[in-house]
Structures are given as structure tokens and as C-alpha cells.
Amino acid sequence: MPLTGVLRPGHCAIRVMEMGPALTHYVERLGMLKVGEDAQGRVYLKAWDEHDAFSVVLREADAPGLDYLGFKVASTQDLDRLEAALRAHGCAVERIPAGELKGCGHRVRFQIPTGHQIELYAEKDYVGTLTGNHNPHPWPEGLKGMKVCRFDHCLLYGPNLADTADLFMNVLGFSLSERVVTPDQQMVGAFFTCSNKAHDIAFIEHPEPGRLHHASFLLNTWEEVLHAADLMSMHDISIDIGPTRHGITRGRTIYFFDPSGNRNEVFCGDYTWYPDRPPITWETEQLGRAIFYHDRKLNENFLGVVT
Amino acid sequence: MPLTGVLRPGHCAIRVMEMGPALTHYVERLGMLKVGEDAQGRVYLKAWDEHDAFSVVLREADAPGLDYLGFKVASTQDLDRLEAALRAHGCAVERIPAGELKGCGHRVRFQIPTGHQIELYAEKDYVGTLTGNHNPHPWPEGLKGMKVCRFDHCLLYGPNLADTADLFMNVLGFSLSERVVTPDQQMVGAFFTCSNKAHDIAFIEHPEPGRLHHASFLLNTWEEVLHAADLMSMHDISIDIGPTRHGITRGRTIYFFDPSGNRNEVFCGDYTWYPDRPPITWETEQLGRAIFYHDRKLNENFLGVVT
Amino acid sequence: MPLTGVLRPGHCAIRVMEMGPALTHYVERLGMLKVGEDAQGRVYLKAWDEHDAFSVVLREADAPGLDYLGFKVASTQDLDRLEAALRAHGCAVERIPAGELKGCGHRVRFQIPTGHQIELYAEKDYVGTLTGNHNPHPWPEGLKGMKVCRFDHCLLYGPNLADTADLFMNVLGFSLSERVVTPDQQMVGAFFTCSNKAHDIAFIEHPEPGRLHHASFLLNTWEEVLHAADLMSMHDISIDIGPTRHGITRGRTIYFFDPSGNRNEVFCGDYTWYPDRPPITWETEQLGRAIFYHDRKLNENFLGVVT
Amino acid sequence: MPLTGVLRPGHCAIRVMEMGPALTHYVERLGMLKVGEDAQGRVYLKAWDEHDAFSVVLREADAPGLDYLGFKVASTQDLDRLEAALRAHGCAVERIPAGELKGCGHRVRFQIPTGHQIELYAEKDYVGTLTGNHNPHPWPEGLKGMKVCRFDHCLLYGPNLADTADLFMNVLGFSLSERVVTPDQQMVGAFFTCSNKAHDIAFIEHPEPGRLHHASFLLNTWEEVLHAADLMSMHDISIDIGPTRHGITRGRTIYFFDPSGNRNEVFCGDYTWYPDRPPITWETEQLGRAIFYHDRKLNENFLGVVT
């Protein structure tokens, strides 16, 4: 399949209350690399196995949360096409000029019905992974903390999930990989993929708009999930739940909070998604098992605490 | 990215000398499921996490090897388009009618410059995984042996790698993820992907045409590679090499032989491929490390024994 | 060190409310082998990697809990010597004749200050592991469920921990590997070893005498802890907590309940204990972290639910 | 069992050709800690999870190999008793005064029939693990390379295995856990334990006396064996064989060489040994499988290369 259109979640811009503790968290604990900062004081981070210049942008603010989530698309032609499609769909679309984020080409920003700001962009400076593209070693020495490989996806909470699904599937070309439905067949949770991953973005129906449930980072193994959990205890990082398994996507996971209260996930593993299969359906009566396969019930934090 | 065109390696047809021992091998040891046979005596197998009706077809013959490797494409429109493109490229294309393989739609078969028979098809009966699509468990109980998840890829040996690369990239829409080059920049090994996997098919330049180096099946973890290795010893299955790691694709792997001498691989793990990154290049002086990252040299078997 | 005196926890006799569901639990889910039953209706189980005839005895009763925990000693001379020492210490000691448990030599039973019945015995029929002692494979095929390797230890709740420690250390020859102490230096938790394992029996100070907190079974890896956790969800087994890590002993663990409400643990890993090192001390303010290293707090179940 | 007599292999003194590369190897790659050196230029190392002051002593010399292997005994009484027993057995015993090795009490040295120098000692400075004995974390941050936990055992090659077995079992109180026997029942390989570990020292019958086959260090998991193997490739450390499994002791392992040609092993896992079970017997026809469970044959290096 020629990989065209939206490729992947390419960056998330997270608000933090204080930059110092946030950097300790994302750099020393998660193991991301600080790759730059800009005149506004925003700090740019990337994980070691990412090729593009950055994937997380931290901004000091009075309240935590997600400023926007950006998806990389395969080409500027695709970007123009998708911008036109968004406008045709009735979205208010804003063009952010190239360079507003250092090293990133122009971005096409729009608000989705859940109230989140989503961006598309086609160009970002290429810096390569820490292992390079020439006789590479399988991993680099000297990584810190949890040694996250890659920013992977976000789970967002907000209203109007049906309209959001329509936008992601029919305008942006995502597929629905898994969904949670009520007894009367209303979809209250939706997991979308623009790749062979089981999810690239996910939503839970929620009355408040624009909420971040978590930003998720990839690990390689269940051993690394344990290693991450141990580090959280060593450094008094607040754990939400885990280590555990998700029913949805089969991931092995742990949830925790950054010093500003933004939830993070580190996880490994899912299955290889292909578009010639139906989505997996979970009933709300099985929501506990769907989310936390072992506990089979949701903790209050998981449902209620968002930023 | 809307997943279009060629989706994945969907089946491989393998010649075995005797069906009985072959079934013991692929069913009892690898853990595939026997899902049918046909009037010609061909036996159809699938792995538990595959959705389509079958992925391996075994045929009794006087010599081992690969009859053909089939790729599923996203739609009949894509199939027609690719058939036309192949003809335009000068390939001799044969249409195999629907049902010639039980449960498979019509196939478009052509010979590639390495001498292998490749097929495309758009339709195959959907049967689903053993865990289903409704409140699924993460894995099914009762699997046998190595519990392989999925047929993953083949490595093929043959001449004319440059022309083959041209065909896969420019006609079929694959990307080159990794390559091995000589000091004078000739490509002697090529790993192609049509997905976010690091490889869906691979080739090594070799004087004899049409050779199968190995058919590869996916496991979940390095623990499962050990488990598979242990089972091989318990059942006197001939091991080629492993457990070890590949430099190329980073996979953790073990190679072994079916009772007819066809090489199999079970492996876990690689990285997530995206088309906006350059291919990884290995120099032939580093070929040992590229293939067997730990031993850093090739064993004679690996280079010479093909079927 | 010539291994003399008390060797290991050799059996535990557990009361269950109904034998049928209990056997499903211990045989189909934990993966123990049913090896016999007796005229009283007691059922004998062993794990695959144990050498002696049985390690768990199930008895139907009106209330769950522990009838007694038996330790194997190295020789009948050691048994006689320890019996004399117990009597000299003032323990009421009862001799249970050989054969009262099928395949077990005579047992020396006594009540410890926490109110539990403890036994010593020197002889039990040798049956060997499932892999044998002659060119063995590393593990046997065909195990069920969680595939527990060995009954490992019990954690018991009861009063008079100081006297119990005196008995285990000064009469029975155990060492204190880890302990939990209050700010005024009272020991409220004690982990004892009679081997190079970090614990062979453990106690928590508790007002009610004779309570079983859990019976614990050994797994090999953190992957197997996940596998066990997944099986618990597949079969609706009630999980107390986990997968997680213990601070005490460093074990990776999950707690769950048998159908009668007796708590089980399956776990892997600790360190190699030697008697030339001081015990590890945990302060009660750190008890959460000591018990559940990740959550850093105790759940109510863990403290209150005993049988 | 009151742990008395010989407790464990406590130190090995290894000859290296050049101290600089040797320290890079043992400190940067294996992850041991340099804890001191003495006037003779010997360098003292310990692993993070060891309690005593050192476990490896490196000495620069013209040829690699083992100077001596020292076992810690539980008390000076035990040391005196064992010294007397060795003399009674006819061994020439030498007393090395306290302090000859910095921080070590007096040592009782003797030559065993295989030609190796073995020592016993009862006292060594206590320094504790890197995690301490007070509310400890499960592992320390900042370890280097392979992060070995502990010096575990040596495999020695030499003649007169029968007499050596007699000495270890009947004088020093070790048990035979596993053995390799020829068709005419001659023991040509012997694995001895003085603990609940499957082996604390092992011997292979070999014409040259006093040879070191390997010094072995403990890891926690099969994942860590892979991590170690990857590091070996990154740093061009010569690998003998692995990652693989041993039939004998069930260990998961990799063998490699220090810069002077001394073989090292890092491994994880075995079973819990108890003295009330017979030794495991391997036939020489199964020696390949016994040593390398997957390859089922010995490589020439393994048999012939010793220092």
C-alpha cells in the first residue's frame, strides 16, 4: 500500500505548570531528548527512535492540558488536498506559517467536534534516529530512564464523538479499529488508525470539550513496562494504574502523571491492523475489561481525571 | 494514510515432500490451524491471529520450495489497476480464476526477475481470528507448539535484484526499507515494505532463480523465541541459527527447517516503518552483523541452503 | 553448606468449600497435577517441578483457610532433634503417624504463637519432576493454565510475632531475611528463610490467630505473571492486586482468590539469600512501598481479607 | 536448614594481559564496580548485588587464566574445621594471612586434583549492595553495560575428576547436582552445589590441569541476556556462543571472551536445588544437548579453548 495521506501523530503540544520539573519528567524519567527551545520559551523534545526533529512541545501555562495534536501527512499535495476537504466539510481551518514551530513546515489547524485543536503538516526537519541509517546498531547506549522509543498516540475526551468519527474517517481517511458501544448502539469510545497500528488517536465521549486523557509513548517489551513502573516508584511519580493489560488493542501498559497532572502512558504491543477487517466492538458492560483487562473495572481516576 | 494497493503477504504455497510430517511440523510445532484441503490434496493452514481463510498452502511434490507468494490488495479496483500496471511494465500476467484456491478470489500471477511466481488477489473468505471481534480476549487458549500469530514475510534468493526492486517499488508501490550494498554500490540485498512493518518481502541476489530462503512467522516476544527454540530441541527440529538478533530490521529470531528442508523463521519485533525516512544501508563488509547481529558472521547454511 | 535441618515448605493443607471448583482452580488454572486422593476425600496435588509426591492437600470444609503448613527436614535424625528442641522450648508437639497423609512419613505437629499449625516431616514418596533426571528437557509440554513450577511459601497472619520469630529462628534454625518495624522498633512483619530463597514463610502481626493470607506458587518470569493475569480474566478469577512488584523480596507478583476465598499468589524472582548479611528493614511508614512497590499503598483487601 | 560450612563462591582471581582493557571490559561492559586496588597492582571489583567487599580480583600477567577461586564459609569455626578435614584428607594446605587480599580475612588455600588452587575464607569486609538494607529499591539506577548482579560460579577443566568430586562432596560438603557420564559410567562432567543453586562450581575432565573454562555472572532475565549480547556486538566483544539455553541447569546464557581471552558467561535462571533429590545424569552421547540445548552439538571453541 503506498502510504499516503495522514502518516502518524507527529507532535503534541502539552501545557505544563513549570518547565523545570516537566523537563526532569520528560527527559530524565521518560528518556526523551531535549532538542531545542524557542523564543516563546517552548521546549522541543524527541524520542530516540523518531526520525523527525521533535515530537513533544512543552509550553509553560497556568493550567495543564493539550494545546494541539499534530499529524504528519505524506506530502504537501496531500496536505493541500486534506485542507480543501476539511474546508469542504465545513471546518474552520487556520494556516500556521512554517517556522512557527521551529523546524516544522506550515500547519493546517482545525477544531474537531470534541473541542480539540488538531493540525496537519507535511514537512519537518529530518534529523534521524540516534542509531542512524548506516550499519545501525539496534538501539543506542546512554538513554535515560524509561527509554521511550516514540510518541505514539493520544486519548482525548470530549463531546460529539459521532461527528468526530465522521471527520476522522470520511475526511481524514482514518479507519475505526475498535469501538465501545452502549446497549442502544451509541458509540462512546472510538479508536482510530491511519496506519497498521491498532490506534493512532482515540476518543471517549465526555461532556467537557477539549480534554487530554493521556499522551502515550512506546516501549518495546513488558519487561520495559516493569522497568518504567519501578522508576516511577524510585522517583515518586504518581501512578494512575498498572502495570496491566488493555483489552482494547491488547497493549501492556502503565499510566502515570507528569508533575503538572497531565496523564502519560508508556506501553508496548498491539496487533497489526489492516483495513480489510471489521472493527472490534466492546459493549459498555464490558468497559472495565476493555480498558483494564485484569482489574475488569475502571478506577475513578481513569474516568474523571483529565487535563 | 488510507491503506490502498498491496496490503500484505497473504499466502505462500510451499512444496513439501510428504504431507504427514509437514502437517506435524506446521500444525503441532508452529501451531498453525489446519483449515481445509482440496481435491488436489493441497492443505490450507492459517495462524490464529489472521483474519482471512488461510495463509499457507502445502502441496506434496518431489522437491521442496516455494510455488508462489500471494499478496492481498485492498480492492478489486486496486487489483485491476495493478494488473494493468504489470502488463504495461511488460510482465507476463496470468489470471488464476476464483476458487482455484478454496476461498480465494481470482489471482493475478506474474514472474518477477528473480524467477519467483508472485500473485495478487483482492478477495479471500473472511473467517476472523480465534478471539473474534466482540469483547475479545487478548489471545486464545489451547494453541499448540510455538503459537505463531501470523505468516509475516518471505526472503527469496534469485538473480536480477535491481529489476526486481524496480518492479516492487515502481509498479507495486512498495518502499525499500533496508538494503545491502557492495563497495561499488551494487545492491545485493533488499528489504521491501508495503506497510508500517519493516519488511513484507526481501531478496538476496543469488545466481539460481526462484529460490526460497525462508518463510517467516510472527511471535510476540523474545521469551516466545526461546520457547520456540526449546520446542525445536524437544522435537529434533533442525535449527539453522538462533536464538539471535538481526541487525537488519532489529528482529529477534530463530531459523529452522521443516521436514522437507524448507527454512522457516519465527521472530518478534522490528520498528515502525514510515515512508518519509530514507532506507537503512548496510555495507557488504558488515553483512555478517546485518544478518546475525551477535555472531557477526554468516554461517554456510544461511548463504547456501535454499529450496 | 551441607543442607541440613529444615529444607523447605513441603506441603500446605488448604480448606475449600467445594472440591469441584477448587480442582478446576488448582488443576486447570494454576496447572498443578492431581496426584491422588484418600479415604477422607482429601485431594493431593503437586506442581510439575517438584520432586516429592505432593505439595498441596485440599480438604472440603465449611470454611476456607489453612489446616497446616508442613516443612520437610533433611533427615529423620534432624526430625528427632527438632522435635526434642520444640519440646524443650515448651511447645505441645503431636506426632502424626506415617501414612496419615498418603505417601508421607510421620509428621511432628505443633502450634506456633500466631495460632497456626506447623508440621515437620522427613520422608515423602519420591516421584520426580515431569522432566525426570536423565537427559531432561528444560520443561515439560502439555502443562495447563499458569503452569506453576512449585509451591513456594505462605504468608500467615496472627498475633505474637515476636515469640513466633524466636521459635523459627532459635528453635527451627530459620534466618530473618526482611522485617517491617514500627517507629518504636516493634516488628510487625517478618520474612523467614531456611534456604537461599528470600523467604520460605512470612508473618504479619494480626489480632486474629491462625489466618492464611496467601499460599504462593512459583513462576519463571514476569511474562508468565502477565500470562497468569490474562488467564485470571479469561476465567473470571477474582484478582486482589497485580501484576506488580513487591519491595520486600523484589518479587514480581499477582494475588488472586480461589473459589473458596483463599488468597493465592503466583510470582517470580527474588534475590539469593545468604546468612552472612543483615536482614532488610522496612519502616511501617514505607509499608505500602514494601508490599506493593508500584502503588505505594495497601489496598483494603490485602490487609483485611484473610481465611 | 541452618546455612553452615561453605556458603558460596566468593571471589575469583583472574589473570589479564593488560589492566586497561580488562577494566573497560569488566567495569564498562559487564557493569561491575571498581572498588579498590592494592600495592601489587591488583584491582578489586564487585557486582552491585553483592554484599561483601569484592568478588573479582584482576592481576596483570603474561598469560590469562585463573589464579584461584575462593569460597566463603559461614564462620571461622567452620573454616578451622574444614582446614582440619582437608589436612586429614591429605591435601597440602597453605594459610594466606588476613589482609593479603585487601579486606579479606585469612584464607586456607589448597590444590585440588584437577590442578586448580581453591581457597576458603570466613571473613571479608561487609559493604552491602548498592540498594542497601533499609527500605531498599529493587535495583539501583546508573549501572553500566550488562549490569551483572553477582559473580556466580566457575567451570574448570582438568584431570582427576573422580578424586575432585570426592574432595568436594566428602570433605567440603558439596552436593552433586548434575553429571555427565560415558557409556561405561565414567563421570566426565560434574556440577556441584553448596546451596540451593543448581551449581556453585563445575568441572569437565580434561588432560591439562588447572584450566579456566569460564567465570560466570548472574543476570535476571532472558531479556537481559539479549541486552548483553547486543552490547557485545556494539563493542566488538568476541562471542563464543549464544544467546542459548543450557540443558544442564536449564540456564539461559551467552559466552564471550575478555580482552585477554578468558571466557565469561552471563546467564539467568536455573531451578531450586535441594539435597533430597538425586543428581541429574546426562550421557556423553547427549553432551551437545546437555551443554547447548538448542544447537545440540558442541562448537570447537567450547571444548578446546581454555585459559
mmCIF file of C-alpha atoms in Angstrom, chain A residues 21 63 102 265 288:
data_model
loop_
_atom_site.group_PDB
_atom_site.id
_atom_site.type_symbol
_atom_site.label_atom_id
_atom_site.label_comp_id
_atom_site.label_asym_id
_atom_site.label_seq_id
_atom_site.Cartn_x
_atom_site.Cartn_y
_atom_site.Cartn_z
ATOM 1 C CA PRO A 21 10.027 19.733 36.771
ATOM 2 C CA ALA A 63 -3.227 25.053 33.530
ATOM 3 C CA LYS A 102 10.989 25.529 14.851
ATOM 4 C CA GLU A 265 1.150 6.227 29.240
ATOM 5 C CA GLY A 288 -13.857 -2.357 32.621
#
